[in-house]
Coordinates of C-alpha atoms in Angstrom, one line a residue:
M10 CA -0.2 -0.5 0.1
K11 CA 1.4 3.2 -1.1
K12 CA 2.1 5.5 1.4
V13 CA 0.0 9.5 0.7
S14 CA 2.6 12.7 0.9
F15 CA 1.7 15.2 3.0
F16 CA 0.6 17.6 0.4
R17 CA -1.7 15.4 -0.7
S18 CA -3.2 13.8 2.2
I19 CA -6.5 14.8 4.2
H20 CA -4.6 16.1 7.1
L21 CA -3.4 19.3 5.1
K22 CA -6.7 20.0 3.0
L23 CA -8.7 19.8 6.4
V24 CA -6.4 22.5 8.1
I25 CA -7.1 24.7 4.8
I26 CA -10.8 24.2 4.9
I27 CA -11.0 25.0 8.2
V28 CA -8.6 28.6 8.0
L29 CA -10.6 29.1 5.0
L30 CA -14.3 28.7 6.5
I31 CA -13.5 30.7 9.5
L32 CA -12.2 33.7 7.2
I33 CA -15.1 33.7 5.2
S34 CA -17.6 33.4 8.1
I35 CA -15.4 36.3 10.0
Q36 CA -15.6 38.3 6.7
I37 CA -19.2 37.9 6.3
I38 CA -19.9 38.7 9.8
G39 CA -17.2 41.4 9.6
V40 CA -19.2 42.9 6.6
Y41 CA -22.8 42.4 8.1
F42 CA -21.8 43.7 11.5
V43 CA -19.8 46.9 10.2
G44 CA -22.3 47.5 7.9
S45 CA -25.2 47.2 10.2
L46 CA -23.4 49.3 13.1
E47 CA -22.4 52.2 10.6
N48 CA -25.9 52.3 9.9
T49 CA -26.8 52.3 13.5
L50 CA -24.5 54.9 14.4
K51 CA -25.4 57.1 11.6
E52 CA -29.4 56.8 12.6
N53 CA -28.4 57.6 16.2
F54 CA -26.7 60.3 15.1
E55 CA -29.6 62.1 13.1
T56 CA -32.5 61.0 15.9
S57 CA -30.3 62.7 18.4
I58 CA -29.7 65.9 15.9
K59 CA -33.7 65.7 14.8
D60 CA -34.5 65.5 18.5
K61 CA -32.1 68.5 19.5
M62 CA -33.9 70.5 16.7
N63 CA -36.9 69.7 17.6
I64 CA -36.4 70.8 21.2
L65 CA -35.1 73.9 19.7
S66 CA -37.8 74.6 17.2
I67 CA -40.2 74.7 20.1
S68 CA -38.3 76.9 22.6
L69 CA -37.8 79.5 19.1
E70 CA -41.5 79.3 18.3
E71 CA -42.1 81.0 21.8
Q72 CA -39.4 83.7 21.3
F73 CA -40.6 84.4 17.8
S74 CA -44.2 85.1 18.7
K75 CA -43.4 86.3 22.3
E76 CA -44.2 90.0 22.7
R77 CA -41.3 92.8 23.4
S78 CA -41.3 96.0 24.5
V79 CA -38.2 98.0 24.3
E80 CA -39.7 100.7 26.9
N81 CA -39.8 97.7 29.4
G82 CA -36.7 97.0 29.3
D83 CA -37.2 93.6 27.6
P84 CA -34.7 91.7 26.3
T85 CA -34.4 91.5 22.0
L86 CA -35.5 88.8 20.3
E87 CA -31.5 88.1 18.9
D88 CA -30.5 88.2 22.5
D89 CA -32.9 85.5 23.4
V90 CA -31.4 83.7 20.6
K91 CA -28.2 83.8 21.8
R92 CA -29.1 83.1 25.1
L93 CA -30.9 79.5 23.9
L94 CA -28.0 78.6 21.3
S95 CA -25.2 79.6 24.1
D96 CA -27.3 76.5 26.7
D97 CA -27.9 74.1 23.8
N98 CA -23.9 74.2 22.4
D99 CA -22.7 71.5 24.7
S100 CA -23.2 68.7 22.2
S101 CA -20.3 67.1 20.9
D102 CA -22.0 66.0 17.5
I103 CA -23.0 69.9 17.0
Q104 CA -20.9 72.0 15.3
E105 CA -22.5 75.0 14.9
I106 CA -26.2 75.8 14.8
R107 CA -28.0 79.4 13.0
V108 CA -31.1 80.8 13.8
L109 CA -32.6 82.6 10.6
D110 CA -35.7 84.4 10.4
R111 CA -38.3 84.1 7.9
N112 CA -36.4 86.7 5.6
S113 CA -33.3 84.2 5.7
I114 CA -31.5 87.0 8.0
I115 CA -29.4 85.0 10.7
I116 CA -30.4 86.4 13.5
G117 CA -27.9 84.3 16.1
T118 CA -25.2 81.5 15.8
S119 CA -23.8 79.2 18.4
D120 CA -20.4 79.4 17.0
P121 CA -18.3 82.0 18.8
E122 CA -15.9 82.8 16.0
N123 CA -19.3 83.3 13.3
Q124 CA -20.7 86.0 15.4
D125 CA -20.0 88.4 12.5
L126 CA -22.8 86.2 10.6
V127 CA -25.5 87.7 12.4
G128 CA -27.9 89.9 10.2
Q129 CA -26.4 88.4 7.3
K130 CA -28.7 86.9 4.5
M131 CA -28.1 83.1 3.8
V132 CA -29.1 82.7 0.1
D133 CA -28.6 78.9 -0.1
V134 CA -31.6 76.9 -2.0
P135 CA -32.5 74.7 1.2
V136 CA -32.8 77.6 2.9
R137 CA -35.4 78.8 0.6
Q138 CA -36.9 75.6 0.5
A139 CA -37.3 75.6 4.4
L140 CA -38.8 79.3 4.5
S141 CA -41.5 78.1 1.8
N142 CA -44.7 77.7 3.0
S143 CA -45.2 75.5 -0.2
S144 CA -43.0 73.3 1.0
A145 CA -44.7 70.0 2.5
T146 CA -41.6 68.3 4.1
P147 CA -38.2 69.8 5.2
P148 CA -35.5 69.6 3.0
E149 CA -32.8 66.2 3.4
P150 CA -30.0 66.6 5.1
T151 CA -27.0 66.9 2.8
Q152 CA -23.2 65.8 3.6
T153 CA -20.4 67.8 2.7
A154 CA -16.9 68.7 4.0
D155 CA -15.8 71.5 6.1
E156 CA -12.7 73.6 5.8
D157 CA -10.7 70.8 7.5
N158 CA -11.7 68.6 4.9
K159 CA -13.7 66.9 7.5
R160 CA -17.1 65.2 6.9
I161 CA -19.9 67.4 8.4
S162 CA -23.8 67.3 7.5
I163 CA -26.2 70.0 7.5
Y164 CA -29.8 70.3 8.4
I165 CA -32.2 72.8 8.0
T166 CA -35.5 72.9 9.5
P167 CA -38.7 75.6 9.4
I168 CA -40.0 77.2 12.5
K169 CA -43.3 77.0 12.2
P170 CA -46.4 77.3 14.8
Q171 CA -49.2 74.7 14.5
G172 CA -51.7 75.7 11.7
G173 CA -49.8 78.9 11.2
E174 CA -47.0 80.1 8.5
T175 CA -43.1 79.6 8.2
I176 CA -41.8 82.3 10.8
G177 CA -38.2 80.9 10.7
A178 CA -35.6 78.3 10.1
I179 CA -33.1 76.6 12.1
Y180 CA -29.4 75.5 10.0
L181 CA -27.7 72.8 11.7
V182 CA -23.7 71.5 11.2
G183 CA -23.3 68.1 12.3
K184 CA -20.2 66.5 13.3
I185 CA -20.8 63.5 11.1
E186 CA -17.1 62.8 10.9
T187 CA -17.2 61.1 14.5
V188 CA -19.6 58.6 13.7
Y189 CA -16.8 57.9 10.9
D190 CA -13.7 57.9 13.0
S191 CA -15.6 55.3 15.4
M192 CA -16.2 53.3 12.4
G193 CA -12.3 53.3 11.7
E194 CA -11.3 52.4 15.3
I195 CA -13.8 49.4 15.0
N196 CA -12.4 48.4 11.6
E197 CA -8.9 48.7 13.4
I198 CA -9.8 46.3 16.6
F199 CA -11.8 43.9 14.1
Q200 CA -8.8 43.1 11.7
R201 CA -6.7 42.7 14.4
G202 CA -8.9 40.0 16.2
T203 CA -9.2 38.5 12.7
V204 CA -5.6 37.9 12.4
I205 CA -5.4 36.5 16.0
T206 CA -8.1 34.3 15.1
L207 CA -6.6 33.2 12.2
V208 CA -3.4 31.8 13.9
V209 CA -5.5 30.2 16.8
T210 CA -7.6 28.3 13.9
A211 CA -4.5 27.1 11.7
I212 CA -3.3 25.6 15.5
L213 CA -6.5 24.1 16.0
G214 CA -7.0 22.9 12.7
V215 CA -3.8 20.9 12.9
L216 CA -4.9 19.3 16.0
L217 CA -8.5 18.6 15.3
A218 CA -7.0 17.3 11.6
R219 CA -4.8 14.6 13.2
T220 CA -7.6 13.1 15.4
I221 CA -9.8 12.5 12.3
T222 CA -6.8 11.7 10.0
R223 CA -5.3 8.9 12.2
P224 CA -8.3 7.0 12.7
I225 CA -9.1 7.3 9.2
S226 CA -5.5 6.0 8.2
D227 CA -5.8 2.8 10.5
M228 CA -9.2 1.8 8.9
Q229 CA -7.6 2.4 5.4
K230 CA -5.1 -0.4 6.8
H231 CA -7.9 -2.7 8.2
A232 CA -9.8 -2.3 4.8
F233 CA -6.9 -3.3 2.9
A234 CA -6.1 -6.5 5.2
L235 CA -10.5 -7.0 4.6
S236 CA -10.1 -7.3 0.9
K237 CA -7.5 -9.7 1.7
G238 CA -9.8 -12.1 3.6
N239 CA -8.7 -11.4 7.0
F240 CA -11.6 -11.1 9.1
S241 CA -9.8 -11.5 12.3
R242 CA -8.4 -8.1 13.1
K243 CA -10.5 -5.6 14.4
V244 CA -10.2 -1.6 14.1
K245 CA -9.4 0.3 16.9
V246 CA -12.0 2.8 18.1
Y247 CA -10.6 5.8 19.4
G248 CA -13.8 7.4 20.4
F249 CA -17.5 7.1 20.0
D250 CA -18.2 10.1 17.0
E251 CA -18.7 9.8 13.7
I252 CA -15.7 8.2 12.8
G253 CA -15.4 6.1 16.2
Q254 CA -18.9 5.0 14.7
L255 CA -17.9 4.1 11.5
A256 CA -15.0 1.8 13.5
I257 CA -17.5 0.0 15.3
T258 CA -19.3 -0.3 12.0
F259 CA -16.3 -2.1 10.1
N260 CA -16.1 -4.4 13.3
N261 CA -19.4 -5.2 12.9
L262 CA -19.9 -6.2 9.7
T263 CA -19.6 -10.0 9.4
K264 CA -22.4 -9.9 12.4
K265 CA -24.8 -7.1 10.5
L266 CA -24.9 -9.6 7.8
Q267 CA -25.7 -12.4 9.5
E268 CA -28.7 -10.2 11.1
S269 CA -30.0 -9.5 7.7
Q270 CA -32.2 -12.0 7.1
A271 CA -33.7 -11.0 10.9
T272 CA -34.0 -7.4 9.4
T273 CA -35.7 -8.7 6.5
E274 CA -38.2 -10.7 8.3
S275 CA -39.1 -7.9 10.6
E276 CA -39.6 -5.8 7.8
R277 CA -42.4 -7.9 6.6
R278 CA -44.0 -8.3 10.3
K279 CA -44.0 -4.5 10.0
L280 CA -45.6 -4.4 6.4
S281 CA -47.9 -7.0 7.7
S282 CA -49.2 -4.8 10.4
V283 CA -49.4 -1.5 8.5
L284 CA -51.6 -3.2 6.0
S285 CA -54.0 -5.1 9.2
Y286 CA -54.6 -1.5 10.5
M287 CA -55.5 0.4 7.0
T288 CA -58.7 1.4 7.4
D289 CA -59.2 0.4 2.9
G290 CA -59.3 -3.4 2.8
V291 CA -56.0 -4.9 1.4
I292 CA -55.8 -8.8 -0.3
A293 CA -52.1 -9.8 -1.4
T294 CA -52.1 -12.7 -3.8
D295 CA -48.7 -14.4 -5.0
R296 CA -48.1 -15.1 -8.7
R297 CA -50.9 -18.1 -8.8
G298 CA -53.5 -15.7 -8.0
R299 CA -53.8 -17.5 -4.2
I300 CA -54.4 -15.3 -1.2
I301 CA -51.2 -14.9 0.9
L302 CA -52.7 -11.6 2.9
I303 CA -55.7 -10.2 3.7
N304 CA -56.4 -7.5 6.6
E305 CA -58.9 -7.1 8.8
P306 CA -61.4 -4.3 7.0
A307 CA -61.1 -6.3 3.9
S308 CA -62.8 -9.7 5.7
K309 CA -65.5 -7.1 7.1
M310 CA -66.3 -6.2 3.4
L311 CA -66.4 -9.2 2.1
D312 CA -67.8 -11.2 5.4
V313 CA -65.4 -14.2 5.3
S314 CA -63.0 -15.1 8.1
R315 CA -59.2 -14.6 7.3
E316 CA -57.7 -18.0 8.3
T317 CA -60.5 -19.4 5.8
V318 CA -59.4 -17.6 2.6
L319 CA -56.1 -18.0 2.8
S320 CA -54.7 -20.2 -0.1
E321 CA -58.2 -19.4 -1.8
S322 CA -57.9 -18.1 -5.5
I323 CA -58.6 -14.5 -5.4
I324 CA -61.4 -15.0 -8.4
K325 CA -63.3 -17.0 -6.3
L326 CA -63.3 -14.7 -3.5
L327 CA -64.3 -11.5 -5.2
G328 CA -67.0 -13.7 -7.2
L329 CA -65.3 -13.1 -10.7
E330 CA -65.5 -16.4 -11.7
E331 CA -67.7 -15.9 -14.5
K332 CA -66.2 -12.7 -15.8
Y333 CA -62.3 -13.0 -15.3
T334 CA -59.4 -15.2 -14.9
F335 CA -56.5 -14.2 -13.0
E336 CA -54.3 -13.6 -16.3
E337 CA -57.2 -11.4 -17.2
L338 CA -57.3 -9.6 -13.6
L339 CA -53.4 -8.9 -14.2
E340 CA -53.8 -6.8 -17.2
E341 CA -56.9 -5.2 -15.7
R342 CA -56.0 -1.3 -15.7
E343 CA -59.2 0.0 -14.7
S344 CA -61.5 -0.5 -11.1
V345 CA -63.4 -3.7 -11.0
I346 CA -66.8 -2.8 -9.2
L347 CA -68.2 -5.6 -7.2
D348 CA -72.0 -5.2 -6.7
Y349 CA -72.9 -7.3 -3.5
S350 CA -76.8 -5.8 -3.4
T351 CA -79.7 -7.3 -2.2
H352 CA -83.5 -6.6 -2.9
Y353 CA -83.3 -4.9 0.5
E354 CA -79.9 -3.1 1.1
P355 CA -77.3 -1.6 -1.8
Y356 CA -74.0 -2.9 -1.2
I357 CA -71.5 -2.2 -3.9
L358 CA -67.3 -2.1 -3.5
R359 CA -64.8 -1.0 -5.6
A360 CA -61.6 -3.0 -6.4
N361 CA -58.3 -1.5 -7.6
I362 CA -55.8 -3.7 -8.8
S363 CA -52.5 -3.4 -8.8
V364 CA -49.4 -5.8 -10.4
I365 CA -46.2 -7.0 -7.9
Q366 CA -43.8 -7.5 -10.4
K367 CA -40.1 -7.0 -10.7
E368 CA -37.9 -5.2 -13.0
T369 CA -37.4 -8.0 -15.7
G370 CA -41.1 -8.4 -15.8
F371 CA -41.9 -11.2 -13.6
V372 CA -45.3 -10.9 -12.1
N373 CA -44.9 -12.2 -8.3
G374 CA -48.7 -11.5 -7.6
L375 CA -50.9 -8.4 -7.1
I376 CA -52.4 -6.0 -4.6
T377 CA -56.3 -5.7 -4.7
V378 CA -57.4 -2.6 -2.5
L379 CA -61.1 -2.2 -1.4
H380 CA -63.4 0.8 -1.2
D381 CA -67.1 0.9 0.3
I382 CA -68.9 3.1 -2.6
T383 CA -72.3 1.9 -1.5
E384 CA -72.8 5.5 -0.2
Q385 CA -71.6 7.4 -3.6
E386 CA -73.5 4.9 -5.9
K387 CA -76.6 5.6 -4.2
I388 CA -75.7 9.7 -3.8
D389 CA -75.4 9.0 -8.1
M390 CA -78.8 6.6 -8.5
E391 CA -80.6 9.4 -6.2
R392 CA -79.5 12.3 -8.5
K393 CA -80.1 10.3 -12.0
E394 CA -83.6 9.2 -10.4
F395 CA -84.3 13.3 -9.4
V396 CA -83.1 14.7 -13.1
A397 CA -85.7 11.9 -14.4
N398 CA -88.8 12.4 -12.3
V399 CA -87.8 16.4 -12.8
S400 CA -88.1 15.9 -17.1
H401 CA -91.0 13.4 -16.4
E402 CA -92.6 16.2 -14.6
L403 CA -92.0 18.9 -17.0
R404 CA -92.6 17.0 -20.0
T405 CA -96.1 15.7 -18.6
P406 CA -97.8 19.5 -18.7
L407 CA -95.8 20.4 -21.5
T408 CA -96.7 17.7 -23.9
T409 CA -100.6 18.6 -22.9
M410 CA -100.3 22.3 -23.4
R411 CA -98.4 21.9 -26.9
S412 CA -101.2 19.4 -27.7
Y413 CA -104.3 22.0 -26.8
V414 CA -102.0 25.3 -28.4
E415 CA -101.5 23.3 -31.8
A416 CA -105.1 22.6 -31.5
L417 CA -106.3 26.2 -30.9
A418 CA -103.5 27.6 -33.5
E419 CA -105.4 25.5 -36.2
G420 CA -108.6 26.7 -35.9
A421 CA -110.1 25.5 -32.4
W422 CA -110.3 29.3 -30.8
K423 CA -113.2 29.9 -33.2
D424 CA -115.3 27.4 -31.4
E425 CA -117.0 28.8 -28.6
G426 CA -117.4 25.5 -26.9
L427 CA -114.0 23.9 -26.9
A428 CA -111.8 27.0 -26.7
P429 CA -112.7 28.0 -23.0
N430 CA -112.1 24.7 -22.0
F431 CA -108.3 24.5 -23.9
L432 CA -107.3 27.8 -22.6
E433 CA -108.7 26.6 -19.1
V434 CA -106.1 23.6 -19.4
T435 CA -103.3 25.1 -20.4
Q436 CA -103.9 27.4 -17.4
N437 CA -104.2 24.7 -15.1
E438 CA -100.7 22.8 -16.9
T439 CA -98.9 26.3 -16.5
E440 CA -100.0 26.8 -12.8
R441 CA -98.8 23.0 -12.3
M442 CA -95.5 23.8 -13.9
I443 CA -94.9 26.8 -11.5
R444 CA -96.0 24.8 -8.2
L445 CA -92.9 22.3 -9.5
V446 CA -90.5 24.9 -10.2
N447 CA -91.2 26.8 -6.6
D448 CA -91.4 23.7 -4.8
L449 CA -88.2 23.1 -6.7
L450 CA -86.2 26.2 -6.0
Q451 CA -87.4 25.5 -2.2
L452 CA -85.8 22.0 -1.8
S453 CA -82.7 23.9 -3.5
K454 CA -82.8 26.8 -1.2
L455 CA -83.0 24.7 2.0
D456 CA -80.2 21.6 0.2
S457 CA -77.8 24.5 0.5
R458 CA -78.5 25.7 4.1
D459 CA -78.7 29.4 2.3
Y460 CA -81.9 30.5 4.5
Q461 CA -82.4 31.5 7.9
L462 CA -85.0 30.8 10.1
N463 CA -86.8 34.0 11.3
K464 CA -88.2 32.5 14.6
E465 CA -90.4 34.2 17.4
L466 CA -92.5 33.3 20.2
L467 CA -95.9 32.2 20.0
D468 CA -98.6 30.2 20.9
F469 CA -98.9 27.0 19.0
I470 CA -102.2 26.3 20.2
V471 CA -104.1 29.4 18.6
F472 CA -101.2 29.2 15.7
Y473 CA -102.5 25.8 15.1
N474 CA -106.2 26.4 15.5
R475 CA -105.9 29.4 12.9
I476 CA -104.9 27.1 10.2
I477 CA -107.4 24.5 10.9
D478 CA -110.0 27.6 10.8
R479 CA -108.8 28.6 7.3
F480 CA -109.1 25.1 6.0
E481 CA -112.6 24.4 7.7
L482 CA -113.7 27.7 6.2
T483 CA -112.1 27.1 2.3
K484 CA -112.9 22.8 2.1
E485 CA -114.9 21.8 -1.0
Q486 CA -115.8 18.0 0.0
N487 CA -117.6 17.3 3.3
V488 CA -114.9 16.3 5.4
T489 CA -115.4 16.4 9.2
F490 CA -113.1 18.3 11.6
E491 CA -112.1 17.3 14.7
R492 CA -109.7 18.7 17.3
K493 CA -107.9 17.3 20.1
L494 CA -106.1 20.3 21.4
P495 CA -105.1 21.2 25.3
K496 CA -106.7 24.3 26.4
H497 CA -103.8 26.1 27.6
T498 CA -101.3 27.6 26.0
A499 CA -98.4 26.1 24.5
F500 CA -95.3 28.5 23.5
V501 CA -92.6 27.5 21.5
E502 CA -89.9 29.4 19.2
I503 CA -90.9 28.6 15.7
D504 CA -90.8 30.3 12.1
E505 CA -94.1 30.8 11.8
D506 CA -94.2 31.3 7.6
K507 CA -92.0 27.8 7.2
L508 CA -94.6 25.9 9.6
T509 CA -97.3 27.4 8.2
Q510 CA -95.8 25.7 4.9
V511 CA -95.6 22.9 6.9
L512 CA -99.2 22.3 8.0
D513 CA -100.4 23.1 4.7
N514 CA -98.9 20.5 3.0
I515 CA -99.7 17.9 5.9
I516 CA -103.5 19.1 5.9
S517 CA -104.0 19.7 1.9
N518 CA -102.8 15.9 1.8
A519 CA -105.2 14.5 4.0
L520 CA -107.9 16.5 2.1
K521 CA -107.1 14.9 -0.9
Y522 CA -107.2 11.7 -0.1
S523 CA -110.3 11.8 2.4
P524 CA -113.6 10.5 1.0
E525 CA -116.6 11.9 0.8
G526 CA -117.7 12.5 4.1
G527 CA -114.5 11.6 6.1
K528 CA -112.8 13.1 9.3
V529 CA -109.6 14.6 9.8
T530 CA -108.2 14.6 13.0
F531 CA -106.1 16.9 14.5
S532 CA -103.9 16.5 17.9
L533 CA -101.3 17.5 19.9
K534 CA -99.3 16.2 22.6
E535 CA -97.0 17.7 25.3
Q536 CA -94.0 15.9 26.4
E537 CA -91.1 17.2 28.5
K538 CA -89.1 18.6 26.0
Q539 CA -91.3 18.3 22.8
L540 CA -94.3 19.0 20.9
I541 CA -96.2 16.3 18.8
V542 CA -98.2 17.3 16.2
S543 CA -100.2 15.1 14.6
V544 CA -102.8 15.3 11.3
S545 CA -104.5 12.2 10.4
D546 CA -107.6 11.0 8.0
N547 CA -109.7 8.1 7.6
G548 CA -108.4 7.6 3.7
V549 CA -107.4 5.0 1.7
G550 CA -104.1 4.8 3.5
I551 CA -100.4 3.7 2.5
P552 CA -98.8 0.1 1.9
K553 CA -96.5 -0.4 4.7
E554 CA -93.4 -1.0 2.2
N555 CA -94.4 2.2 0.6
L556 CA -94.8 4.2 4.2
E557 CA -90.9 5.1 4.8
K558 CA -90.8 6.6 1.0
I559 CA -93.4 9.4 1.0
F560 CA -91.1 12.2 2.2
E561 CA -88.9 11.6 -0.6
R562 CA -88.6 13.6 -3.6
F563 CA -91.6 13.0 -6.2
Y564 CA -92.5 9.9 -4.4
R565 CA -95.9 8.7 -4.9
V566 CA -98.1 6.0 -3.8
D567 CA -100.6 6.4 -6.4
K568 CA -99.2 8.7 -9.0
A569 CA -102.2 8.6 -11.6
R570 CA -104.2 10.2 -9.1
T571 CA -101.6 12.4 -7.4
R572 CA -101.2 14.0 -10.7
K573 CA -104.9 14.1 -11.3
L574 CA -105.3 15.8 -8.4
G575 CA -102.1 18.6 -9.0
G576 CA -99.4 17.1 -6.8
T577 CA -95.9 17.9 -7.4
G578 CA -94.8 15.0 -4.8
L579 CA -92.3 17.6 -3.1
G580 CA -94.9 18.8 -0.4
L581 CA -94.1 16.2 2.2
A582 CA -90.1 16.2 1.5
I583 CA -90.4 20.5 1.6
A584 CA -92.2 19.7 5.4
K585 CA -89.4 17.0 6.1
E586 CA -86.5 19.6 5.7
M587 CA -88.5 22.6 7.4
V588 CA -89.2 20.3 10.3
E589 CA -85.8 19.1 10.9
A590 CA -84.2 22.7 10.5
H591 CA -86.4 23.6 13.4
G592 CA -85.0 20.4 15.4
G593 CA -87.7 18.1 15.2
K594 CA -88.1 14.9 13.1
I595 CA -91.7 14.0 10.7
W596 CA -92.9 10.3 10.1
A597 CA -96.2 8.8 9.3
T598 CA -98.0 5.6 10.4
S599 CA -100.7 3.8 8.3
K600 CA -103.2 1.1 7.5
E601 CA -104.5 0.6 4.1
G602 CA -108.0 1.2 3.8
K603 CA -108.5 2.8 7.2
G604 CA -106.4 5.9 7.0
T605 CA -102.9 7.8 7.7
K606 CA -101.3 9.8 10.3
V607 CA -99.0 12.2 9.8
S608 CA -96.9 13.6 12.5
F609 CA -93.5 15.9 13.9
T610 CA -91.8 16.8 16.8
L611 CA -90.8 20.2 17.3
P612 CA -88.5 20.9 20.4
Y613 CA -90.9 22.4 23.3
I614 CA -90.2 23.2 27.3
Q615 CA -93.3 22.3 29.2
S616 CA -94.4 24.7 31.7
E617 CA -96.1 24.2 34.9
E618 CA -99.4 24.1 34.0
D619 CA -102.3 21.2 34.3
D620 CA -102.9 19.9 31.0
D621 CA -106.7 20.4 30.1
W622 CA -107.9 18.4 26.9
V623 CA -111.1 19.8 24.9

């Protein structure tokens, strides 16, 4: 094994990399630190100057607006300004402060050597801008150099009372050179620190590189020995860091190989555990289609025992013998629908097939994932049935109207005996379509929950009696009304319009199907937390197998008769939605040939009064 020279060794590379990283880091930190510090010092300098100018401006406003009397010996404006400037001339950041009146005349300066400037006029453009009332903001500070070639900042701000006109200005010269002097000192300190840091880093880098390269060198020798077939030697472990862990890995190489089979078995068990606790059903087969794994959800979906179906053909388990062979199932790219529905209950599964195969194309088996889509299919069937019902309900009156309109167009309107009948039929069919569309719009609004119940506290007994009275006055057939209602009050919080529509639909149905001479009974029972409202008739009744479907949309027990009576098949469906919106429920009981009773509940807090029945 050839020895590596020092200049090609990783030892030197590590030292150089460490030193360069430290140098780059220090430079990046230095640029950021120095830049941030410079900005902070400048901002602090400007803030200090502006605060000073604001305080001085307030004091000068008072002096400018102060009334003075020469006869009384009051000091002049120039004297007061000079006093203010001498009091404020203790800042190391300020070189000179000048105060100007509205005509740009210098009325005071803080520099004792420039007192001869008092009374002179400044013609600088920024000064004129500051004294101009049209200027929205004071001029920005400018930076220049003085006679000693030191940087200074010039600040100009107007003296302007609140809501008044500009009466003067402050001209301030700041010693910003002090900021740059501080930055220069900081840079020198930073440079000296950088040199010291690099020297220390180089020394530490050499020591650190040795701790890394020595174990690597040892592992290189042992790796060469391993390549010769010597597995008896062990790498010396110098520590428990990453390199020490690498050395331990060298020593445990043979042991790890022996443990690989156990690890593979452990992973298989983990996969089996994951499949068992999935919510979807999963079935795995071998290359011949025999089941080797089935999880609990799949067993429940197919109603089989996991122990009995192992080694069984998946084609047989899924009931696909007549449709597929296992080879055809492997080529299936679409989902397979499994319909296990009975006459009483729908049950539909969707099976997604995934083939397990190697890179060479050899098939090891397949994975089948089962999803219960019964509810989805049910919703889809209901949607299709709903569209078909709406189409049928609209087509029937439209067909009738077209026939009568065509007859009228062909001359029937001239026949005084036929024309009124034709127009009456057309009008009735039009009103029927309008009722249907209104009912559909109302159902759509109820489905979307895009409505609000305008609830108010009402005496339901009075409300119920009022609706019954209206039907009793307007009924056309010979039907008797019987009321079984309590005498006392029963206050509930309801939407009066919505509950009126519910009762209208229920009572209208009771009257439609009541025979001549029949009886409609209205009753109300109070329970602890609800009212039970009932309307019953002694009509033809509803078959038991149809009773649960009467609240479905467009459902009619006797479609021909209902259509003849002008119904849309949506009344009870609307009533159901409105009752449930109030927190109640609705149901019906019936016996064929003896009548039907429709009941619904409303939330109710019972009072302490006794129930007195009529």
